[in-house]
Coordinates of C-alpha atoms in Angstrom, one line a residue:
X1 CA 81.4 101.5 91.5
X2 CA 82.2 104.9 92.3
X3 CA 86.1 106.0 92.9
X4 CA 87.1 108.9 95.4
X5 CA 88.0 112.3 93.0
X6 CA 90.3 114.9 93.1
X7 CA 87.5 117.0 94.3
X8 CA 86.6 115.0 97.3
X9 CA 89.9 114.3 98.4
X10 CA 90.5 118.6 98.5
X11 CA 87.3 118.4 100.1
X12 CA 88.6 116.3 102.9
X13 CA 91.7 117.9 103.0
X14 CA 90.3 121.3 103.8
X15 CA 88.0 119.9 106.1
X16 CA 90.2 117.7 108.1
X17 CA 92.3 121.0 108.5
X18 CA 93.0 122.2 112.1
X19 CA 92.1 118.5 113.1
X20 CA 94.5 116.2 111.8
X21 CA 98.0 117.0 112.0
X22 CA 99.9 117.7 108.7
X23 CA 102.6 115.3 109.7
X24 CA 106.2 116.2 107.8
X25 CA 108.0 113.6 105.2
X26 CA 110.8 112.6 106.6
X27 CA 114.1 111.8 105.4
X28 CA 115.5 108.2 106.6
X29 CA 119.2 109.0 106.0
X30 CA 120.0 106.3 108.1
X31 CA 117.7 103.8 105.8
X32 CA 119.9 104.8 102.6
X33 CA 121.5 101.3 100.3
X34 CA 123.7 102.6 97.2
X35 CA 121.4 104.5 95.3
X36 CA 118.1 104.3 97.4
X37 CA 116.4 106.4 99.3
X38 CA 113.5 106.4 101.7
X39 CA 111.2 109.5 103.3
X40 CA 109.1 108.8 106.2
X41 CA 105.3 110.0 106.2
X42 CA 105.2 109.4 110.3
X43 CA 101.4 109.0 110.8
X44 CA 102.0 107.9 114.5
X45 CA 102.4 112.0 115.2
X46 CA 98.4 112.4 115.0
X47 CA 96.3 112.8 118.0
X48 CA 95.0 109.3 118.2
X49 CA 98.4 108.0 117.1
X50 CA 97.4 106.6 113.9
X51 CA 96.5 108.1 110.5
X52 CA 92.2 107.1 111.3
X53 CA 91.7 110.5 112.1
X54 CA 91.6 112.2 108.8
X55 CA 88.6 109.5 107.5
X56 CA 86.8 109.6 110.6
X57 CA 87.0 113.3 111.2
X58 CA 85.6 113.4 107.1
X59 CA 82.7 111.2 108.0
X60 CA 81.6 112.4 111.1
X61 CA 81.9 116.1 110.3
X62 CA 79.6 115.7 107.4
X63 CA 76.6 114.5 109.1
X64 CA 73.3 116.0 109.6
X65 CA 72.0 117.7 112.8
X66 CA 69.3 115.0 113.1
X67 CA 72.2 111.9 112.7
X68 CA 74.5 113.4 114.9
X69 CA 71.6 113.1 117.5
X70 CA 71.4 109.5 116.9
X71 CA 74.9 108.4 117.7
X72 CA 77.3 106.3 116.2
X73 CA 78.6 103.2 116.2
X74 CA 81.7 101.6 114.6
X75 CA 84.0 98.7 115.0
X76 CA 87.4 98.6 115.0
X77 CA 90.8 96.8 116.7
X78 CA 91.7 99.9 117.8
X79 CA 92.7 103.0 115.7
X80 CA 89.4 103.5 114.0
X81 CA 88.1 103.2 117.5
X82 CA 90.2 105.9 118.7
X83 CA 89.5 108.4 116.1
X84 CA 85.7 107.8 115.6
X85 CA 86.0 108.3 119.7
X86 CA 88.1 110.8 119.4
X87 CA 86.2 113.2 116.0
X88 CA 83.1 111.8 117.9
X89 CA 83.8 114.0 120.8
X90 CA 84.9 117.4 119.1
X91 CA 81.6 116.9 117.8
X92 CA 79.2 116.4 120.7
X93 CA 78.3 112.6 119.3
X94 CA 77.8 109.9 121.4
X95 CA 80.1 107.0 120.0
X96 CA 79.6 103.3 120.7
X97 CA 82.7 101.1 119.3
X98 CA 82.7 97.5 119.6
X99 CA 86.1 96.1 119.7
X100 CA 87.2 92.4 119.8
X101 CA 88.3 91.2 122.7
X102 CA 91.7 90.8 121.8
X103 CA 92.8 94.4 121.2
X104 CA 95.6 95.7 122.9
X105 CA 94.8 97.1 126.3
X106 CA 96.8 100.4 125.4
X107 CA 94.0 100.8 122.3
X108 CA 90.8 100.1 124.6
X109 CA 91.7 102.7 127.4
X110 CA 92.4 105.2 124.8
X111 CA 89.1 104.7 122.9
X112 CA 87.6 105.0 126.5
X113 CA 89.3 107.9 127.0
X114 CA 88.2 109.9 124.3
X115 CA 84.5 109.5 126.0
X116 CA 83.4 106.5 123.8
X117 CA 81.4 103.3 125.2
X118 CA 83.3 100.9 124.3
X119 CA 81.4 96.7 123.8
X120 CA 84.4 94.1 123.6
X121 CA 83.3 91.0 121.7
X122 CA 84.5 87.6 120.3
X123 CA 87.0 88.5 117.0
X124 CA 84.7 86.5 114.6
X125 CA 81.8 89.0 116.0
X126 CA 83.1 91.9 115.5
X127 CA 81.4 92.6 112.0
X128 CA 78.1 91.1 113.3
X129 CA 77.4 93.2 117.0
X130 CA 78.0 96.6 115.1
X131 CA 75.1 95.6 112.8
X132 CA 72.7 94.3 116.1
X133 CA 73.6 97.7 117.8
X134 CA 72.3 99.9 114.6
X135 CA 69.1 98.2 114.4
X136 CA 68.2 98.3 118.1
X137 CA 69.3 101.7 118.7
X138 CA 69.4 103.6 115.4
X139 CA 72.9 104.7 115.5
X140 CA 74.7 106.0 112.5
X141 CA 77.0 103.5 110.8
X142 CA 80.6 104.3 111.0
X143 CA 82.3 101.8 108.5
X144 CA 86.0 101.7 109.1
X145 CA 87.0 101.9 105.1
X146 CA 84.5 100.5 102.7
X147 CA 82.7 104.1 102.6
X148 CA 84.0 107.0 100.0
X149 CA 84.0 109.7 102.6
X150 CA 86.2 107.7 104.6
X151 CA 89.0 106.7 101.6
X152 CA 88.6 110.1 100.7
X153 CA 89.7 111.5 104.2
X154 CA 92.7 108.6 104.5
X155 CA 93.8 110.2 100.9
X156 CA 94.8 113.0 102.2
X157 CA 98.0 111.4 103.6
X158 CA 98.4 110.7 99.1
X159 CA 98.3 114.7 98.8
X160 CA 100.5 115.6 101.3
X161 CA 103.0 113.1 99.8
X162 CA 102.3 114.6 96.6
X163 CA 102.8 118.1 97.6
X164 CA 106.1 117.8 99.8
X165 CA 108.3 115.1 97.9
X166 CA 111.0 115.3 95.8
X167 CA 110.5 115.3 92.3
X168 CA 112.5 112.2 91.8
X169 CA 109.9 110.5 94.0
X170 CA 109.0 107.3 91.9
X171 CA 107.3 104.9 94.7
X172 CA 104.5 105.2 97.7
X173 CA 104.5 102.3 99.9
X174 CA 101.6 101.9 102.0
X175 CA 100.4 99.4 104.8
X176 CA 96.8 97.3 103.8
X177 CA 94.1 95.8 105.6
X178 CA 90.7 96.4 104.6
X179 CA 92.1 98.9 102.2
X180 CA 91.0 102.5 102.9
X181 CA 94.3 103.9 103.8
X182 CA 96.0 102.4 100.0
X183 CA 93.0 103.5 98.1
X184 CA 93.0 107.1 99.4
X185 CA 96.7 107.4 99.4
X186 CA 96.8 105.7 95.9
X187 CA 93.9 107.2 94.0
X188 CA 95.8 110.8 95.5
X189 CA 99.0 110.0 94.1
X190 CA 97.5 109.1 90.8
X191 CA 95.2 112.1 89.8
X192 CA 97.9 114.4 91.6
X193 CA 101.6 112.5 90.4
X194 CA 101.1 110.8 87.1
X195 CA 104.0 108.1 87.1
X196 CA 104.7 107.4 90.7
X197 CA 103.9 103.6 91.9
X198 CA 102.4 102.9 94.8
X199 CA 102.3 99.8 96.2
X200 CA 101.0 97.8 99.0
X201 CA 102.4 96.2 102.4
X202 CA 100.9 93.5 104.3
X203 CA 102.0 91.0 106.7
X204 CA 102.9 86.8 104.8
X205 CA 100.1 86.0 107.8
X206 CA 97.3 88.6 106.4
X207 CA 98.0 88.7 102.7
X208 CA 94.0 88.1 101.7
X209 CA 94.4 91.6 99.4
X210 CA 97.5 90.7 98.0
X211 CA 95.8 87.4 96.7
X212 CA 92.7 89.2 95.5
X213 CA 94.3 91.8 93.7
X214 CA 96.6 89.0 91.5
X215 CA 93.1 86.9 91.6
X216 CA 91.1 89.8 89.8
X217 CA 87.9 89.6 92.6
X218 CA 87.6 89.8 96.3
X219 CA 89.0 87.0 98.4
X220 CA 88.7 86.4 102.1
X221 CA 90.9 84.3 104.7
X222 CA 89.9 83.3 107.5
X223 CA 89.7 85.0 110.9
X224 CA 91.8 82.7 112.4
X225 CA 94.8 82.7 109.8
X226 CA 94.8 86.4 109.5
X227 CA 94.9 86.8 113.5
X228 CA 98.2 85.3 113.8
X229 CA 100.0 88.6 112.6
X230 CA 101.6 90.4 114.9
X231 CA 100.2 93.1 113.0
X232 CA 97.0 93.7 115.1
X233 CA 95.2 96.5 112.6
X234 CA 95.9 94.9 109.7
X235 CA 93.9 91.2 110.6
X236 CA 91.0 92.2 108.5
X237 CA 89.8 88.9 106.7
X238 CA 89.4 90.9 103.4
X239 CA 89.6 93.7 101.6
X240 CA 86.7 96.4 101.3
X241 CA 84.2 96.3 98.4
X242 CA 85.3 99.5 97.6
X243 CA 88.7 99.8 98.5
X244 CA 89.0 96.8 95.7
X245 CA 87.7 98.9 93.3
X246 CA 90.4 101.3 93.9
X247 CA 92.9 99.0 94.1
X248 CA 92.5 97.4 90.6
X249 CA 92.1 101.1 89.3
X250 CA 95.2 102.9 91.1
X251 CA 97.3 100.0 93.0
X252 CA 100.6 98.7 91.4
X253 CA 101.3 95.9 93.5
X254 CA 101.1 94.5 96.6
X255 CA 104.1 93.0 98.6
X256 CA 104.4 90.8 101.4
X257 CA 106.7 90.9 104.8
X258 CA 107.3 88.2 107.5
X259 CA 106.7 88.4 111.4
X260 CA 110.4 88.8 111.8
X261 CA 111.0 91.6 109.3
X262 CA 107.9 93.4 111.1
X263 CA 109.3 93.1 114.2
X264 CA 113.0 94.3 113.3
X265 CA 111.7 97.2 111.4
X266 CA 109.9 98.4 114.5
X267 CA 113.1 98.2 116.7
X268 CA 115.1 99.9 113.7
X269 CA 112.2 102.5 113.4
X270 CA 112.9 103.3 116.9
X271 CA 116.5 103.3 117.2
X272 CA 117.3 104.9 114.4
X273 CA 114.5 106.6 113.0
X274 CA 113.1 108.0 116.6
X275 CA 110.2 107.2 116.0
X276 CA 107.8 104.7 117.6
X277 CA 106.1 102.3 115.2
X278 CA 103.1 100.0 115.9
X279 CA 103.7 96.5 114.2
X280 CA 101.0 97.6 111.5
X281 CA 102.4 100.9 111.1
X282 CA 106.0 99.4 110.4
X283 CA 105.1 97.1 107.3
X284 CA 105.8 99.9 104.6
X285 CA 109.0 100.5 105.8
X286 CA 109.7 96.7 106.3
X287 CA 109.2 96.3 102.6
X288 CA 112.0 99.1 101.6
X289 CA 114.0 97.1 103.8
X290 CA 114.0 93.8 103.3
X291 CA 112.1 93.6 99.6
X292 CA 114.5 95.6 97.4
X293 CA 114.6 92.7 94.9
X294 CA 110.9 93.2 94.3
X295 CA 110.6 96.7 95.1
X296 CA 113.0 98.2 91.9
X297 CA 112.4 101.7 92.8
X298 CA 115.1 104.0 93.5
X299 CA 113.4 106.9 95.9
X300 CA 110.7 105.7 98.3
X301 CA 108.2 107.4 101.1
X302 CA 107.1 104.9 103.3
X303 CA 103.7 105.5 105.7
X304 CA 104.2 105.3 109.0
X305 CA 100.6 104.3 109.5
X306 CA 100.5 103.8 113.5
X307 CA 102.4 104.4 117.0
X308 CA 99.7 102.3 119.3
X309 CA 101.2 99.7 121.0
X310 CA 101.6 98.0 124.4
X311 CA 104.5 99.8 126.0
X312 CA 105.6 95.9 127.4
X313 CA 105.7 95.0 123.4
X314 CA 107.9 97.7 122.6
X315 CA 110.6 96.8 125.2
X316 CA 110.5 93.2 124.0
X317 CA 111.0 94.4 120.2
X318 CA 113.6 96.4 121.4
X319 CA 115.5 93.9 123.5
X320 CA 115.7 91.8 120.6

């Protein structure tokens, strides 16, 4: 199967330009242990609060007059609902998102927001209504990260890694779920900074690409294991069919962190690092922090993939 190129992924970038922030790397003093050090890449600072801009600003901005007509439709837990929303509306396309049921309340309004028709269904329908929608309506498919145009605009976060850290940079750590974000950031860091590692972040409760990338082909868990994170954008049962293919090619390793080391990185990301961190969006930098032993690197960036969440979760986090 095809992997994103350099060429796409300056494609993207110049595209994306003007719409996505160019959000800063960040050093975590405060996050420093002997002779580590970690740099922030605070994704939380786009428009739509998450890092889903760049891919669905890529996709959508590529279409055709006559598909644009047509309309899209995409499904999401919440920050690929926002941004297709949000890229949908800069460019005068209708957007229908289905979103299960149990998203946070803080992600649905905000999809709303943007102008999007939002259809809440059943988690374990979420794949299927998308598919229902498309047929009866001809919309355009929006996938959330087994599409090239997609990985390619999510590896734009990989250049701009590439292009502002040190040069004794020597490990990415990245959040996964279906895998678009890791195989954009990854396939980036590899064609751009020969020798850097990156490696993957996912909740004990979700770790279906972990196990597929030691098992050497795609494995799935099921819904209701991988919805017991408190990780809410990273419960996708498995990996992407192309996102595998990346993360086999490009993809070090893949670590795993538990409920509680989620939730204390988000309350240390806020206290000391300022900055507010959704539970997904916290996992990188919960695996600097608590999986040094497996880790062995010496200077880190972490993404911050995501700031979405229910204001009522943060003040329980931080009361902790």
């Amino acid at each position: 199967m095809p992997l994103v190129g350099l060429e796409e992924l300056r494609a993207a970038q110049r595209r994306i330009a003007g719409v996505a922030v160019r959000t800063p790397l960040m050093p975590a003093l405060w996050a420093e242990d002997g002779n580590r050090r970690l740099w922030l890449k605070p994704e939380s600072l786009q428009p739509t609060g998450a890092f889903k801009i760049r891919g669905a600003y890529n996709r959508l901005a590529q279409l055709s007059a006559a598909d644009r007509a047509r309309g899209v439709v995409a499904q999401s837990s919440g920050n690929h609902a926002q941004a297709v929303a949000y890229a949908a509306g800069l460019l005068g396309i209708k957007a229908v998102i289905v979103m299960p049921d149990t998203s946070p309340a803080v992600k649905v309004e905000s999809t709303r927001s943007y102008g999007a028709e939002v259809v809440l269904v059943a988690p374990d329908r979420r794949d299927d209504v998308p598919a229902e929608l498309r047929e009866r309506h001809g919309y355009v498919w929006v996938p959330p990260f087994d599409d090239l145009d997609i990985i390619a605009g999510q590896g734009t976060v990989g250049l701009e890694i590439g292009e502002d850290a040190p040069d004794e940079l020597d490990t990415v750590l990245v959040p996964v779920s279906g895998g678009g974000l890791i195989s954009g950031v990854a396939a980036a860091i590899k064609l751009t900074t020969p020798g850097v590692r990156v490696i993957g972040v996912e909740p004990e409760l979700a770790a279906d690409a972990r196990a597929s990338l030691r098992a050497g082909e795609r494995i799935s868990w099921p819904v209701a294991d991988t919805y017991r994170t408190i990780a809410d954008g990273l419960r996708t049962p498995a990996v992407g069919v192309l996102p595998f293919e990346h993360l086999q090619a490009y993809v070090d390793d893949i670590v795993t962190v538990s409920e509680a080391e989620i939730r204390d990185t988000v309350a240390v990301l806020a206290r000391r690092g300022r900055l507010v961190a959704e539970p997904s969006g916290a996992v990188a930098t919960a695996g600097y922090l608590h999986r040094a032993g497996e880790l062995r690197g010496r200077v880190f960036a972490a993404v911050v993939s995501g700031g979405n969440l229910e204001p009522k979760l943060l003040s329980e986090l931080l009361a902790a």
